[in-house]
Amino acid sequence: MSDELLNKRPRLSFWEIWNMSFGFLGIQFGFALQNANVSRIFETLGASVDDIPILWIAAPLTGLVVQPIIGYFSDRTWTRLGRRRPYFLFGAIAASIALVIMPNSPVLWVAAGMLWIMDASINVSMEPFRAFVGDMLPSEQRTKGFAMQSFFIGTGAVVASALPWMLNNWFGVANTAPEGVIPPSVKWSFYLGAVAFIGAVVWTVIKSKEYSPEQLKRFDENEKGYKADTENNEVVEVKSGLVNVRQETNDLRDIPIEAGEGQRKISLGFIFAVVGAITTWLTYEYALDKEVYVATGGLTVVGLIMMLSGFLQKTGKTDQGLVVVMHDFIHMPKTMKQLALVQFFSWFALFAMWIYTTAGVTAHIYGTSDTTSALYNEGADWVGVMFGVYNGVAAIVAFGLAPMAKLLSRKWVHAISLILGGFGLISIYFFSDPMMLIISMVGVGIAWASILAMPYAILAGSIPAKKMGLYMGIFNFFIVLPQLIAATVLGYVTRSFFDGEAVYALILGGIVLFIAAATMYFVDDVDENVEQV
């Protein structure tokens, strides 16, 4: 039967899921090189340990802005390449160029700017990949689809994270350089990453297809098998002759945008903007840490954006992109709100790990903070290996996620994985032998595999297909927000409470992962519940 005549998404073969996910191999080359080496680049160019979080702010800020925009427009795009694939390709080209330029930055501000550009480009490619799984796979295959992405993320990151170490130890490429110069092993790692990025994404663009908006609408209507009782705010589903009634469900219907609701956004936005402006002035007046400007300035900007959205909505311009994004953000499905809390704590911990592992391991275990010394660069290279290990573990564990989810449920698999990740981060403090850190990274890798798959698999079943891209982009808010807060407070906390010892920031990250695991108890996996019925 041709695709045009299908009423439900067909199940895809292993190799079809492989091909549609292969581009994530390249995307993770970019992210892994960034995560494992950017702190090293910043320190080499003269940044102090407590300055690193504010320099990293580019990454979450670009994701916050770019992903909802790309999600909104990709939901409304249809070209010869489809709706998601044009964004894959454009982002890959731009990110590959940035990867080549980044390690050649002559001064710190250039490196910070290139991080901004590189992360924006990676986000352009990455966001539609998440929605791609929701578009192409039936409900029962989505866990497998996101797990396949986790496999490629892990596989790409294993190689990319360890590239400087491999180039130095296997091919004799120097891993040291004069003060203020990036070592050749790091430069060549970024060049190879650029080639891998564009190559993997082009493979997915060529080897995959997409369903048209009309097909997706028909799939959504037939697969859900539901009728909405909007008067009672219920959704009645009929599956296998059984009826499952879910109260207060926004998951399978859209809440209309009413022009009269604009005033509420204006009032709330005004309050945010005023509070943000006052706290920004107080930060300046009392010479508080510059990181605080991120929070106060961000609050001001959010308030102004909300006010603008309210004005547009009040004047009847309810189809404007800004109005739609703000409306859907406020009226998120219940499951998405529950997952938001889990994501907040999970990504706070990850951000602490990414920005402080190099400084923590080199100082706590190798006993040096001198970026020009051979010992420091040996430790920094070993951090790349550690990151490769946790990504390798994630690649292996990814294939076990779907069977384990069937056995225990997706929410409990995710909770257990987060707990193991927490123990992994905390254990770094107690080891003195670098080889023992491999054990720490096993726990982190299990958590990382689950973080990349389970929340998205749970989310995809709770949102309407026609807004898959937008909601995946909005979901990124809860990845970005904790990173912004981490960038705002971690430098101050490390300096003021941890006496500049970065390893304690890793312990804090482990504790926060325990909290994330606890919040999974409150998540309602709507899609899984329906499948069980």
Coordinates of N, CA, C and O in Angstrom, one line a residue, residues 235-367:
V235 N -11.0 13.3 27.3 CA -10.8 12.6 26.0 C -11.1 11.1 26.2 O -10.6 10.5 27.1
V236 N -12.0 10.6 25.4 CA -12.4 9.2 25.5 C -11.6 8.5 24.4 O -11.8 8.8 23.2
E237 N -10.8 7.5 24.8 CA -10.1 6.7 23.8 C -10.7 5.3 23.7 O -11.1 4.7 24.7
V238 N -10.7 4.8 22.5 CA -11.2 3.4 22.3 C -10.1 2.6 21.8 O -9.6 2.9 20.7
K239 N -9.6 1.6 22.5 CA -8.5 0.7 22.1 C -8.9 -0.7 22.4 O -9.2 -1.0 23.6
S240 N -8.9 -1.6 21.5 CA -9.1 -3.0 21.7 C -10.5 -3.2 22.4 O -10.6 -4.1 23.3
G241 N -11.5 -2.4 22.1 CA -12.8 -2.5 22.7 C -12.9 -2.0 24.1 O -13.9 -2.1 24.7
L242 N -11.8 -1.4 24.6 CA -11.9 -0.9 26.0 C -11.9 0.6 25.9 O -11.4 1.3 25.0
V243 N -12.4 1.3 26.9 CA -12.5 2.7 26.9 C -11.7 3.2 28.1 O -11.8 2.7 29.2
N244 N -10.9 4.2 27.8 CA -10.0 4.8 28.8 C -10.3 6.3 28.9 O -10.1 7.0 27.9
V245 N -10.9 6.8 30.0 CA -11.2 8.2 30.1 C -10.1 8.9 30.9 O -9.8 8.5 32.0
R246 N -9.5 10.0 30.3 CA -8.5 10.8 31.0 C -9.0 12.2 31.3 O -9.4 12.9 30.4
Q247 N -9.0 12.5 32.5 CA -9.5 13.8 32.9 C -8.4 14.9 32.7 O -7.2 14.6 32.7
E248 N -8.9 16.1 32.5 CA -8.1 17.3 32.4 C -6.9 17.1 31.4 O -5.8 17.3 31.7
T249 N -7.2 16.6 30.2 CA -6.2 16.3 29.2 C -6.1 17.3 28.2 O -7.1 17.6 27.5
N250 N -5.0 17.9 28.0 CA -4.7 18.9 26.9 C -3.9 18.2 25.9 O -3.6 18.8 24.8
D251 N -3.5 16.9 26.1 CA -2.5 16.2 25.2 C -3.1 16.1 23.8 O -2.3 16.1 22.8
L252 N -4.3 15.8 23.6 CA -4.8 15.4 22.3 C -5.7 16.5 21.6 O -6.4 16.3 20.7
R253 N -5.7 17.7 22.2 CA -6.5 18.8 21.6 C -5.7 20.1 21.7 O -4.8 20.2 22.6
D254 N -6.1 21.0 20.9 CA -5.5 22.4 21.0 C -6.4 23.3 21.8 O -7.6 23.2 21.6
I255 N -5.8 24.1 22.6 CA -6.6 25.2 23.3 C -6.6 26.4 22.4 O -5.5 26.9 22.1
P256 N -7.7 26.9 22.0 CA -7.8 28.0 21.1 C -7.2 29.3 21.7 O -7.2 29.5 22.9
I257 N -6.6 30.1 20.8 CA -6.0 31.4 21.3 C -7.0 32.4 21.2 O -7.5 32.8 20.2
E258 N -7.4 32.9 22.4 CA -8.4 34.0 22.5 C -7.8 35.4 22.6 O -6.9 35.6 23.4
A259 N -8.2 36.3 21.8 CA -7.7 37.6 21.8 C -7.8 38.3 23.1 O -6.9 39.0 23.6
G260 N -8.9 38.0 23.8 CA -9.1 38.7 25.1 C -8.1 38.3 26.2 O -8.0 39.0 27.2
E261 N -7.4 37.2 26.0 CA -6.4 36.7 27.0 C -5.1 37.5 27.0 O -4.2 37.3 27.8
G262 N -5.0 38.4 26.0 CA -3.7 39.1 25.8 C -3.4 40.0 27.0 O -2.2 40.2 27.3
Q263 N -4.4 40.6 27.6 CA -4.2 41.5 28.7 C -3.5 40.8 29.9 O -2.6 41.4 30.6
R264 N -3.8 39.5 30.1 CA -3.2 38.8 31.2 C -1.7 38.7 30.9 O -0.8 38.8 31.8
K265 N -1.3 38.4 29.7 CA 0.2 38.3 29.3 C 0.8 39.7 29.5 O 2.0 39.7 30.0
I266 N 0.1 40.7 29.1 CA 0.7 42.1 29.3 C 1.0 42.4 30.7 O 2.1 42.9 31.1
S267 N 0.0 42.1 31.6 CA 0.2 42.4 33.0 C 1.3 41.6 33.6 O 2.2 42.1 34.4
L268 N 1.3 40.3 33.3 CA 2.4 39.4 33.9 C 3.8 39.8 33.3 O 4.7 39.8 34.1
G269 N 3.8 40.1 32.0 CA 5.1 40.5 31.4 C 5.6 41.8 32.0 O 6.8 41.9 32.2
F270 N 4.7 42.7 32.3 CA 5.1 44.0 33.0 C 5.8 43.8 34.3 O 6.8 44.4 34.6
I271 N 5.2 42.9 35.1 CA 5.7 42.5 36.4 C 7.1 41.9 36.3 O 8.1 42.3 37.0
F272 N 7.3 41.0 35.3 CA 8.6 40.4 35.1 C 9.6 41.4 34.7 O 10.8 41.4 35.2
A273 N 9.2 42.3 33.8 CA 10.2 43.3 33.3 C 10.6 44.3 34.3 O 11.8 44.6 34.4
V274 N 9.7 44.7 35.2 CA 10.0 45.6 36.2 C 10.9 45.0 37.3 O 11.9 45.6 37.7
V275 N 10.6 43.8 37.7 CA 11.4 43.1 38.7 C 12.8 42.8 38.1 O 13.8 43.0 38.8
G276 N 12.9 42.5 36.8 CA 14.1 42.2 36.2 C 15.0 43.5 36.1 O 16.2 43.5 36.4
A277 N 14.3 44.6 35.8 CA 15.1 45.9 35.7 C 15.6 46.3 37.0 O 16.7 46.8 37.1
I278 N 14.8 46.2 38.1 CA 15.2 46.6 39.4 C 16.3 45.8 39.9 O 17.3 46.3 40.4
T279 N 16.3 44.5 39.7 CA 17.3 43.6 40.2 C 18.6 43.8 39.4 O 19.7 43.6 39.9
T280 N 18.5 44.1 38.1 CA 19.7 44.5 37.3 C 20.3 45.7 37.8 O 21.6 45.8 37.9
W281 N 19.6 46.7 38.2 CA 20.1 47.9 38.7 C 20.8 47.7 40.1 O 21.9 48.2 40.3
L282 N 20.2 46.8 40.9 CA 20.8 46.5 42.2 C 22.1 45.7 42.0 O 23.0 45.9 42.8
T283 N 22.1 44.9 41.0 CA 23.3 44.1 40.7 C 24.5 45.1 40.4 O 25.6 44.9 40.8
Y284 N 24.1 46.1 39.6 CA 25.1 47.1 39.2 C 25.5 48.0 40.4 O 26.7 48.2 40.6
E285 N 24.5 48.4 41.1 CA 24.8 49.3 42.2 C 25.6 48.7 43.3 O 26.5 49.4 43.9
Y286 N 25.4 47.4 43.6 CA 26.2 46.8 44.7 C 27.3 45.9 44.1 O 27.9 45.1 44.9
A287 N 27.6 46.1 42.9 CA 28.8 45.4 42.2 C 28.8 43.9 42.5 O 29.8 43.3 42.9
L288 N 27.6 43.3 42.3 CA 27.5 41.9 42.4 C 28.2 41.2 41.3 O 28.6 41.8 40.3
D289 N 28.4 39.9 41.4 CA 29.0 39.1 40.3 C 28.3 39.3 39.0 O 27.1 39.4 38.9
K290 N 29.1 39.4 37.9 CA 28.6 39.7 36.6 C 27.6 38.6 36.1 O 26.8 38.8 35.3
E291 N 27.8 37.3 36.7 CA 26.9 36.2 36.3 C 25.5 36.5 36.6 O 24.6 36.0 36.0
V292 N 25.3 37.4 37.7 CA 23.9 37.7 38.1 C 23.1 38.4 37.0 O 21.9 38.3 36.9
Y293 N 23.9 39.1 36.2 CA 23.2 39.9 35.1 C 22.5 38.9 34.2 O 21.5 39.3 33.5
V294 N 23.0 37.7 34.1 CA 22.3 36.7 33.2 C 20.9 36.4 33.7 O 19.9 36.4 32.9
A295 N 20.7 36.3 35.0 CA 19.4 36.0 35.5 C 18.5 37.3 35.5 O 17.3 37.2 35.0
T296 N 19.0 38.4 35.9 CA 18.2 39.6 36.0 C 17.9 40.1 34.6 O 16.7 40.5 34.3
G297 N 18.9 40.1 33.7 CA 18.6 40.5 32.3 C 17.7 39.6 31.6 O 16.8 40.0 30.9
G298 N 17.8 38.3 31.9 CA 16.9 37.3 31.3 C 15.5 37.5 31.7 O 14.6 37.4 30.9
L299 N 15.3 37.8 33.0 CA 13.9 38.1 33.5 C 13.3 39.3 32.8 O 12.1 39.3 32.4
T300 N 14.1 40.3 32.6 CA 13.6 41.5 31.9 C 13.2 41.2 30.5 O 12.2 41.6 30.0
V301 N 14.1 40.5 29.8 CA 13.8 40.2 28.4 C 12.5 39.3 28.3 O 11.7 39.5 27.4
V302 N 12.4 38.3 29.2 CA 11.2 37.5 29.2 C 9.9 38.3 29.4 O 8.9 38.1 28.7
G303 N 10.0 39.3 30.3 CA 8.9 40.1 30.5 C 8.5 41.0 29.3 O 7.3 41.1 29.0
L304 N 9.5 41.5 28.6 CA 9.2 42.3 27.5 C 8.6 41.5 26.3 O 7.7 41.9 25.6
I305 N 9.2 40.3 26.2 CA 8.6 39.4 25.1 C 7.2 39.0 25.4 O 6.3 39.0 24.5
M306 N 6.9 38.7 26.7 CA 5.5 38.4 27.1 C 4.6 39.5 26.8 O 3.5 39.4 26.4
M307 N 5.1 40.8 27.1 CA 4.2 41.9 26.9 C 3.9 42.1 25.4 O 2.8 42.4 25.0
L308 N 5.0 41.9 24.6 CA 4.8 42.0 23.1 C 3.8 41.0 22.6 O 2.9 41.3 21.8
S309 N 3.9 39.8 23.1 CA 3.0 38.7 22.7 C 1.6 39.1 23.1 O 0.6 38.9 22.4
G310 N 1.4 39.6 24.3 CA 0.1 40.0 24.8 C -0.5 41.1 23.9 O -1.7 41.1 23.6
F311 N 0.3 42.1 23.6 CA -0.2 43.2 22.7 C -0.7 42.6 21.3 O -1.7 43.0 20.8
L312 N 0.1 41.7 20.8 CA -0.2 41.1 19.5 C -1.5 40.3 19.6 O -2.4 40.4 18.8
Q313 N -1.6 39.6 20.7 CA -2.8 38.7 20.9 C -4.0 39.6 21.1 O -5.1 39.3 20.6
K314 N -3.9 40.7 21.9 CA -5.0 41.6 22.2 C -5.6 42.3 21.0 O -6.8 42.5 20.9
T315 N -4.7 42.5 20.0 CA -5.1 43.1 18.7 C -5.6 42.1 17.7 O -5.9 42.5 16.5
G316 N -5.7 40.9 18.1 CA -6.3 39.9 17.2 C -5.3 39.2 16.3 O -5.7 38.3 15.5
K317 N -4.0 39.4 16.5 CA -3.0 38.8 15.7 C -2.6 37.4 16.3 O -1.4 37.2 16.7
T318 N -3.6 36.5 16.4 CA -3.3 35.3 17.1 C -2.6 34.3 16.3 O -2.2 33.2 16.8
D319 N -2.3 34.5 15.0 CA -1.6 33.6 14.2 C -0.1 34.0 14.1 O 0.7 33.3 13.5
Q320 N 0.3 35.0 14.8 CA 1.7 35.4 14.8 C 2.6 34.3 15.6 O 2.1 33.8 16.6
G321 N 3.7 34.1 15.1 CA 4.6 33.0 15.7 C 4.8 33.2 17.1 O 4.8 32.3 17.9
L322 N 5.2 34.5 17.5 CA 5.5 34.8 18.9 C 4.3 34.5 19.8 O 4.4 33.9 20.9
V323 N 3.1 34.8 19.3 CA 1.8 34.6 20.1 C 1.6 33.1 20.3 O 1.3 32.6 21.4
V324 N 1.8 32.3 19.2 CA 1.6 30.9 19.2 C 2.6 30.2 20.2 O 2.2 29.4 21.0
V325 N 3.9 30.6 20.1 CA 4.9 30.0 21.0 C 4.5 30.3 22.5 O 4.6 29.4 23.3
M326 N 4.2 31.5 22.8 CA 3.9 31.9 24.2 C 2.7 31.2 24.7 O 2.6 30.7 25.8
H327 N 1.7 31.1 23.8 CA 0.4 30.5 24.2 C 0.6 29.0 24.5 O 0.2 28.5 25.5
D328 N 1.3 28.3 23.6 CA 1.6 26.9 23.8 C 2.5 26.6 24.9 O 2.4 25.6 25.6
F329 N 3.4 27.6 25.2 CA 4.3 27.4 26.4 C 3.4 27.5 27.7 O 3.6 26.7 28.6
I330 N 2.5 28.4 27.7 CA 1.6 28.6 28.9 C 0.7 27.4 29.1 O 0.4 26.9 30.2
H331 N 0.2 26.8 27.9 CA -0.8 25.8 28.0 C -0.1 24.4 27.6 O -0.7 23.6 26.9
M332 N 1.0 24.1 28.2 CA 1.7 22.9 27.9 C 0.8 21.7 28.4 O 0.1 21.8 29.4
P333 N 0.9 20.5 27.8 CA 0.3 19.4 28.3 C 0.8 19.0 29.7 O 1.9 19.3 30.1
K334 N -0.1 18.4 30.5 CA 0.3 18.1 31.9 C 1.5 17.2 32.0 O 2.4 17.5 32.8
T335 N 1.7 16.2 31.1 CA 2.9 15.4 31.2 C 4.1 16.2 30.9 O 5.2 16.0 31.5
M336 N 4.0 17.1 30.0 CA 5.2 18.0 29.7 C 5.6 18.8 30.9 O 6.8 19.0 31.1
K337 N 4.6 19.3 31.6 CA 4.9 20.1 32.8 C 5.6 19.3 33.9 O 6.6 19.7 34.5
Q338 N 5.2 18.0 34.0 CA 5.8 17.1 35.0 C 7.3 16.8 34.6 O 8.2 16.8 35.4
L339 N 7.5 16.5 33.3 CA 8.8 16.2 32.8 C 9.7 17.4 32.9 O 11.0 17.3 33.0
A340 N 9.2 18.6 32.8 CA 10.0 19.9 32.9 C 10.8 19.9 34.2 O 12.0 20.3 34.1
L341 N 10.2 19.5 35.3 CA 11.0 19.5 36.6 C 12.1 18.5 36.5 O 13.2 18.7 37.0
V342 N 11.9 17.3 36.0 CA 12.9 16.3 35.8 C 14.0 16.8 35.0 O 15.2 16.7 35.3
Q343 N 13.7 17.4 33.9 CA 14.7 18.0 33.0 C 15.5 19.1 33.6 O 16.7 19.1 33.4
F344 N 14.9 19.9 34.4 CA 15.6 21.0 35.1 C 16.7 20.5 35.9 O 17.9 20.9 35.8
F345 N 16.5 19.5 36.8 CA 17.5 19.0 37.7 C 18.5 18.2 36.9 O 19.7 18.2 37.2
S346 N 18.1 17.4 35.9 CA 19.0 16.6 35.2 C 20.1 17.4 34.4 O 21.3 17.1 34.5
W347 N 19.6 18.5 33.8 CA 20.5 19.3 32.9 C 21.3 20.2 33.8 O 22.4 20.7 33.3
F348 N 20.9 20.6 34.9 CA 21.7 21.4 35.8 C 23.0 20.6 36.2 O 24.1 21.1 36.2
A349 N 22.7 19.3 36.5 CA 23.9 18.4 36.9 C 24.8 18.2 35.7 O 26.0 18.2 35.8
L350 N 24.2 18.0 34.5 CA 25.1 17.8 33.3 C 25.9 19.0 33.0 O 27.1 18.9 32.7
F351 N 25.3 20.2 33.2 CA 26.1 21.4 32.9 C 27.2 21.6 33.9 O 28.4 22.0 33.5
A352 N 27.0 21.2 35.1 CA 28.1 21.3 36.1 C 29.2 20.3 35.7 O 30.4 20.6 35.9
M353 N 28.8 19.1 35.2 CA 29.8 18.2 34.8 C 30.6 18.7 33.6 O 31.9 18.6 33.6
W354 N 30.0 19.2 32.6 CA 30.7 19.6 31.4 C 31.7 20.8 31.7 O 32.7 20.8 31.1
I355 N 31.3 21.7 32.5 CA 32.2 22.9 32.7 C 33.2 22.7 33.8 O 34.2 23.4 33.8
Y356 N 33.0 21.7 34.7 CA 34.0 21.6 35.8 C 34.8 20.3 35.8 O 35.6 20.1 36.7
T357 N 34.5 19.3 34.9 CA 35.2 18.1 35.0 C 36.7 18.3 34.7 O 37.6 17.8 35.3
T358 N 37.0 19.1 33.6 CA 38.4 19.4 33.3 C 39.2 20.0 34.5 O 40.2 19.5 34.9
A359 N 38.6 21.1 35.0 CA 39.2 21.8 36.1 C 39.3 20.9 37.4 O 40.3 20.9 38.1
G360 N 38.2 20.1 37.6 CA 38.2 19.3 38.8 C 39.1 18.1 38.7 O 39.9 17.9 39.7
V361 N 39.2 17.5 37.6 CA 40.1 16.3 37.5 C 41.6 16.7 37.5 O 42.4 16.1 38.1
T362 N 41.9 17.8 36.7 CA 43.3 18.2 36.6 C 43.8 18.7 38.0 O 45.0 18.4 38.4
A363 N 43.0 19.4 38.7 CA 43.4 20.0 40.0 C 43.4 18.9 41.1 O 44.3 18.8 41.9
H364 N 42.3 18.1 41.2 CA 42.0 17.2 42.3 C 42.9 15.9 42.2 O 43.3 15.4 43.2
I365 N 43.0 15.5 41.0 CA 43.7 14.2 40.8 C 45.1 14.3 40.2 O 46.0 13.7 40.6
Y366 N 45.3 15.3 39.3 CA 46.6 15.5 38.7 C 47.4 16.5 39.4 O 48.6 16.7 39.2
G367 N 46.7 17.3 40.3 CA 47.4 18.2 41.1 C 48.0 19.5 40.5 O 49.0 20.0 41.0

